Amino acid sequence: MILLNKNKQKKGQSTAGSAATLLAIIAGLILLYILFLPPQEREELLGSSNASTQASGEEAHGNETLLLEHPGVIEYVAETEVIHNIPSVNLRTEPVSKILKKVLSAEVKRSWFSREDLTINFKAEDLKNLQNIVFSMNIIKGRGELTITLNGEKIYSSDSKLFQPITLDKGSLAEDNVIVVSVSPPGWAFWLSNKYEIKDAQVIAEVIDTSLQE
């Protein structure tokens, strides 16, 4: 009876040892299988939650937005050059003085029997670009009342020998203009004559340069 129990005990020990060996072999095969798996599958097999958390952290750090713009619709343009129309602008320019007409010397005379006036014809082309139009002259000597008309309109009348330049009204000007300088008659002294000696009679205007304006 005792011998039987010993045999049974030895048999049980042998069975347990075989089972342990089998488990060790299976565990070794599983370990080898895991080792030869691709890294991603191995991480998912060993711990999907850990791998997911790590992947999310890497994605958050790797996709950080540095610049965000909304350019609108981007279309392909075949032309290599594009012409942009710019609205017209006016560039400020300094006006330039210009002599429209000049008479170096002249004599104005009036008597009972003769009359000599100074007639100055001048053009005011492109009148809108003219400003500060002035008539000036130097009186050397003279006697009588001096009269000046612009296009038939009297603009000066005086017997003073000190002549001050006259600014001509643009409203009285045209493209072609006439200034007439005359002197009054001597009155009842028919044997006398009134006269003026004049130098540097001229019409000057400031011209606005439009060459830089578009």
mmCIF file of N, CA and C in Angstrom, residues 108-178:
data_model
loop_
_atom_site.group_PDB
_atom_site.id
_atom_site.type_symbol
_atom_site.label_atom_id
_atom_site.label_comp_id
_atom_site.label_asym_id
_atom_site.label_seq_id
_atom_site.Cartn_x
_atom_site.Cartn_y
_atom_site.Cartn_z
ATOM 1 N N VAL A 108 4.723 157.146 -77.125
ATOM 2 C CA VAL A 108 3.282 157.397 -77.256
ATOM 3 C C VAL A 108 3.107 158.912 -77.358
ATOM 4 N N LYS A 109 2.378 159.370 -78.407
ATOM 5 C CA LYS A 109 2.273 160.814 -78.658
ATOM 6 C C LYS A 109 0.868 161.151 -79.132
ATOM 7 N N ARG A 110 0.433 162.403 -78.750
ATOM 8 C CA ARG A 110 -0.895 162.863 -79.179
ATOM 9 C C ARG A 110 -0.855 164.385 -79.349
ATOM 10 N N SER A 111 -1.322 164.842 -80.508
ATOM 11 C CA SER A 111 -1.446 166.288 -80.780
ATOM 12 C C SER A 111 -2.753 166.503 -81.528
ATOM 13 N N TRP A 112 -2.970 167.769 -81.918
ATOM 14 C CA TRP A 112 -4.179 168.041 -82.692
ATOM 15 C C TRP A 112 -4.114 167.385 -84.057
ATOM 16 N N PHE A 113 -2.937 167.139 -84.554
ATOM 17 C CA PHE A 113 -2.809 166.699 -85.947
ATOM 18 C C PHE A 113 -2.304 165.249 -86.103
ATOM 19 N N SER A 114 -1.845 164.653 -85.009
ATOM 20 C CA SER A 114 -1.331 163.277 -85.127
ATOM 21 C C SER A 114 -1.563 162.514 -83.811
ATOM 22 N N ARG A 115 -1.448 161.188 -83.970
ATOM 23 C CA ARG A 115 -1.628 160.329 -82.792
ATOM 24 C C ARG A 115 -0.788 159.054 -82.980
ATOM 25 N N GLU A 116 -0.023 158.713 -81.950
ATOM 26 C CA GLU A 116 0.771 157.484 -81.973
ATOM 27 C C GLU A 116 0.514 156.716 -80.669
ATOM 28 N N ASP A 117 -0.076 155.566 -80.804
ATOM 29 C CA ASP A 117 -0.343 154.704 -79.648
ATOM 30 C C ASP A 117 0.616 153.508 -79.655
ATOM 31 N N LEU A 118 0.775 152.912 -78.496
ATOM 32 C CA LEU A 118 1.543 151.662 -78.381
ATOM 33 C C LEU A 118 0.548 150.505 -78.340
ATOM 34 N N THR A 119 0.612 149.656 -79.344
ATOM 35 C CA THR A 119 -0.284 148.496 -79.426
ATOM 36 C C THR A 119 0.535 147.224 -79.212
ATOM 37 N N ILE A 120 0.126 146.453 -78.228
ATOM 38 C CA ILE A 120 0.825 145.204 -77.887
ATOM 39 C C ILE A 120 -0.143 144.040 -78.076
ATOM 40 N N ASN A 121 0.151 143.187 -79.037
ATOM 41 C CA ASN A 121 -0.649 141.977 -79.264
ATOM 42 C C ASN A 121 0.065 140.782 -78.614
ATOM 43 N N PHE A 122 -0.681 140.019 -77.854
ATOM 44 C CA PHE A 122 -0.067 138.831 -77.231
ATOM 45 C C PHE A 122 -1.104 137.708 -77.131
ATOM 46 N N LYS A 123 -0.582 136.500 -77.083
ATOM 47 C CA LYS A 123 -1.429 135.316 -76.983
ATOM 48 C C LYS A 123 -1.397 134.774 -75.557
ATOM 49 N N ALA A 124 -2.530 134.259 -75.123
ATOM 50 C CA ALA A 124 -2.627 133.586 -73.820
ATOM 51 C C ALA A 124 -3.155 132.175 -74.059
ATOM 52 N N GLU A 125 -2.314 131.369 -74.704
ATOM 53 C CA GLU A 125 -2.713 129.996 -75.004
ATOM 54 C C GLU A 125 -2.761 129.162 -73.723
ATOM 55 N N ASP A 126 -3.697 128.206 -73.698
ATOM 56 C CA ASP A 126 -3.878 127.351 -72.521
ATOM 57 C C ASP A 126 -4.052 128.216 -71.277
ATOM 58 N N LEU A 127 -5.061 129.082 -71.326
ATOM 59 C CA LEU A 127 -5.265 130.090 -70.290
ATOM 60 C C LEU A 127 -5.450 129.476 -68.904
ATOM 61 N N LYS A 128 -6.012 128.267 -68.840
ATOM 62 C CA LYS A 128 -6.269 127.653 -67.531
ATOM 63 C C LYS A 128 -4.972 127.338 -66.772
ATOM 64 N N ASN A 129 -3.863 127.245 -67.493
ATOM 65 C CA ASN A 129 -2.579 126.958 -66.844
ATOM 66 C C ASN A 129 -1.723 128.206 -66.671
ATOM 67 N N LEU A 130 -2.344 129.392 -66.827
ATOM 68 C CA LEU A 130 -1.653 130.659 -66.604
ATOM 69 C C LEU A 130 -2.176 131.298 -65.327
ATOM 70 N N GLN A 131 -1.271 131.937 -64.590
ATOM 71 C CA GLN A 131 -1.679 132.653 -63.384
ATOM 72 C C GLN A 131 -0.756 133.850 -63.180
ATOM 73 N N ASN A 132 -1.258 134.808 -62.381
ATOM 74 C CA ASN A 132 -0.493 136.036 -62.097
ATOM 75 C C ASN A 132 0.001 136.696 -63.389
ATOM 76 N N ILE A 133 -0.938 137.015 -64.268
ATOM 77 C CA ILE A 133 -0.607 137.667 -65.541
ATOM 78 C C ILE A 133 -0.483 139.173 -65.281
ATOM 79 N N VAL A 134 0.686 139.728 -65.584
ATOM 80 C CA VAL A 134 0.992 141.111 -65.201
ATOM 81 C C VAL A 134 1.506 141.883 -66.410
ATOM 82 N N PHE A 135 1.042 143.159 -66.511
ATOM 83 C CA PHE A 135 1.583 144.087 -67.509
ATOM 84 C C PHE A 135 2.420 145.132 -66.776
ATOM 85 N N SER A 136 3.651 145.331 -67.245
ATOM 86 C CA SER A 136 4.536 146.307 -66.611
ATOM 87 C C SER A 136 5.292 147.088 -67.680
ATOM 88 N N MET A 137 5.782 148.279 -67.299
ATOM 89 C CA MET A 137 6.591 149.099 -68.200
ATOM 90 C C MET A 137 7.298 150.168 -67.386
ATOM 91 N N ASN A 138 8.308 150.733 -67.984
ATOM 92 C CA ASN A 138 9.055 151.819 -67.351
ATOM 93 C C ASN A 138 8.812 153.111 -68.126
ATOM 94 N N ILE A 139 8.406 154.155 -67.393
ATOM 95 C CA ILE A 139 8.183 155.464 -68.014
ATOM 96 C C ILE A 139 9.443 156.311 -67.822
ATOM 97 N N ILE A 140 10.027 156.713 -68.932
ATOM 98 C CA ILE A 140 11.237 157.530 -68.862
ATOM 99 C C ILE A 140 10.862 158.994 -68.594
ATOM 100 N N LYS A 141 9.983 159.502 -69.394
ATOM 101 C CA LYS A 141 9.455 160.856 -69.191
ATOM 102 C C LYS A 141 8.144 160.964 -69.949
ATOM 103 N N GLY A 142 7.345 161.950 -69.595
ATOM 104 C CA GLY A 142 6.080 162.094 -70.286
ATOM 105 C C GLY A 142 5.250 163.236 -69.748
ATOM 106 N N ARG A 143 4.186 163.544 -70.497
ATOM 107 C CA ARG A 143 3.261 164.612 -70.129
ATOM 108 C C ARG A 143 1.892 164.238 -70.644
ATOM 109 N N GLY A 144 0.889 164.522 -69.805
ATOM 110 C CA GLY A 144 -0.475 164.201 -70.177
ATOM 111 C C GLY A 144 -0.996 163.003 -69.372
ATOM 112 N N GLU A 145 -2.231 162.663 -69.653
ATOM 113 C CA GLU A 145 -2.867 161.533 -68.963
ATOM 114 C C GLU A 145 -2.672 160.265 -69.785
ATOM 115 N N LEU A 146 -2.074 159.267 -69.144
ATOM 116 C CA LEU A 146 -1.792 158.003 -69.826
ATOM 117 C C LEU A 146 -2.960 157.043 -69.599
ATOM 118 N N THR A 147 -3.394 156.412 -70.677
ATOM 119 C CA THR A 147 -4.521 155.476 -70.622
ATOM 120 C C THR A 147 -4.096 154.128 -71.202
ATOM 121 N N ILE A 148 -4.527 153.057 -70.528
ATOM 122 C CA ILE A 148 -4.233 151.695 -70.991
ATOM 123 C C ILE A 148 -5.543 150.920 -71.071
ATOM 124 N N THR A 149 -5.738 150.239 -72.187
ATOM 125 C CA THR A 149 -6.932 149.400 -72.356
ATOM 126 C C THR A 149 -6.500 147.965 -72.666
ATOM 127 N N LEU A 150 -7.324 147.007 -72.214
ATOM 128 C CA LEU A 150 -7.121 145.583 -72.504
ATOM 129 C C LEU A 150 -8.355 145.071 -73.232
ATOM 130 N N ASN A 151 -8.160 144.701 -74.483
ATOM 131 C CA ASN A 151 -9.268 144.220 -75.324
ATOM 132 C C ASN A 151 -10.428 145.207 -75.335
ATOM 133 N N GLY A 152 -10.079 146.519 -75.408
ATOM 134 C CA GLY A 152 -11.082 147.573 -75.493
ATOM 135 C C GLY A 152 -11.603 148.046 -74.156
ATOM 136 N N GLU A 153 -11.190 147.444 -73.053
ATOM 137 C CA GLU A 153 -11.664 147.822 -71.722
ATOM 138 C C GLU A 153 -10.568 148.603 -70.996
ATOM 139 N N LYS A 154 -10.937 149.796 -70.464
ATOM 140 C CA LYS A 154 -9.952 150.623 -69.783
ATOM 141 C C LYS A 154 -9.546 149.976 -68.461
ATOM 142 N N ILE A 155 -8.225 149.827 -68.263
ATOM 143 C CA ILE A 155 -7.724 149.240 -67.022
ATOM 144 C C ILE A 155 -6.785 150.188 -66.271
ATOM 145 N N TYR A 156 -6.456 151.355 -66.889
ATOM 146 C CA TYR A 156 -5.554 152.292 -66.228
ATOM 147 C C TYR A 156 -5.729 153.671 -66.840
ATOM 148 N N SER A 157 -5.683 154.678 -65.968
ATOM 149 C CA SER A 157 -5.723 156.065 -66.435
ATOM 150 C C SER A 157 -5.108 156.947 -65.349
ATOM 151 N N SER A 158 -3.962 157.606 -65.680
ATOM 152 C CA SER A 158 -3.277 158.429 -64.687
ATOM 153 C C SER A 158 -2.236 159.295 -65.392
ATOM 154 N N ASP A 159 -1.899 160.410 -64.754
ATOM 155 C CA ASP A 159 -0.830 161.253 -65.277
ATOM 156 C C ASP A 159 0.436 161.123 -64.435
ATOM 157 N N SER A 160 0.482 160.083 -63.572
ATOM 158 C CA SER A 160 1.661 159.858 -62.738
ATOM 159 C C SER A 160 2.788 159.264 -63.577
ATOM 160 N N LYS A 161 3.999 159.678 -63.235
ATOM 161 C CA LYS A 161 5.163 159.154 -63.958
ATOM 162 C C LYS A 161 5.710 157.882 -63.303
ATOM 163 N N LEU A 162 5.139 157.514 -62.165
ATOM 164 C CA LEU A 162 5.534 156.275 -61.488
ATOM 165 C C LEU A 162 4.478 155.208 -61.782
ATOM 166 N N PHE A 163 4.825 154.302 -62.658
ATOM 167 C CA PHE A 163 3.859 153.279 -63.091
ATOM 168 C C PHE A 163 4.053 151.997 -62.276
ATOM 169 N N GLN A 164 2.975 151.520 -61.701
ATOM 170 C CA GLN A 164 2.984 150.259 -60.966
ATOM 171 C C GLN A 164 2.429 149.140 -61.852
ATOM 172 N N PRO A 165 3.046 147.953 -61.822
ATOM 173 C CA PRO A 165 2.554 146.841 -62.648
ATOM 174 C C PRO A 165 1.075 146.565 -62.394
ATOM 175 N N ILE A 166 0.391 146.170 -63.453
ATOM 176 C CA ILE A 166 -1.049 145.897 -63.397
ATOM 177 C C ILE A 166 -1.274 144.393 -63.563
ATOM 178 N N THR A 167 -2.017 143.810 -62.626
ATOM 179 C CA THR A 167 -2.394 142.397 -62.744
ATOM 180 C C THR A 167 -3.632 142.293 -63.624
ATOM 181 N N LEU A 168 -3.524 141.538 -64.695
ATOM 182 C CA LEU A 168 -4.625 141.412 -65.648
ATOM 183 C C LEU A 168 -5.611 140.347 -65.184
ATOM 184 N N ASP A 169 -6.889 140.685 -65.295
ATOM 185 C CA ASP A 169 -7.951 139.758 -64.907
ATOM 186 C C ASP A 169 -8.077 138.643 -65.955
ATOM 187 N N LYS A 170 -8.014 137.373 -65.511
ATOM 188 C CA LYS A 170 -8.114 136.260 -66.455
ATOM 189 C C LYS A 170 -9.471 136.233 -67.146
ATOM 190 N N GLY A 171 -10.486 136.759 -66.450
ATOM 191 C CA GLY A 171 -11.814 136.797 -67.062
ATOM 192 C C GLY A 171 -11.897 137.734 -68.249
ATOM 193 N N SER A 172 -10.973 138.702 -68.340
ATOM 194 C CA SER A 172 -10.962 139.647 -69.461
ATOM 195 C C SER A 172 -10.042 139.200 -70.585
ATOM 196 N N LEU A 173 -9.380 138.066 -70.406
ATOM 197 C CA LEU A 173 -8.424 137.589 -71.399
ATOM 198 C C LEU A 173 -9.046 136.550 -72.320
ATOM 199 N N ALA A 174 -8.477 136.482 -73.507
ATOM 200 C CA ALA A 174 -8.849 135.469 -74.495
ATOM 201 C C ALA A 174 -7.558 134.867 -75.030
ATOM 202 N N GLU A 175 -7.674 134.035 -76.032
ATOM 203 C CA GLU A 175 -6.453 133.463 -76.607
ATOM 204 C C GLU A 175 -5.624 134.537 -77.302
ATOM 205 N N ASP A 176 -6.285 135.448 -78.011
ATOM 206 C CA ASP A 176 -5.617 136.591 -78.648
ATOM 207 C C ASP A 176 -6.045 137.862 -77.936
ATOM 208 N N ASN A 177 -5.077 138.665 -77.516
ATOM 209 C CA ASN A 177 -5.365 139.850 -76.714
ATOM 210 C C ASN A 177 -4.603 141.061 -77.246
ATOM 211 N N VAL A 178 -5.158 142.244 -76.917
ATOM 212 C CA VAL A 178 -4.557 143.505 -77.369
ATOM 213 C C VAL A 178 -4.521 144.484 -76.201
#
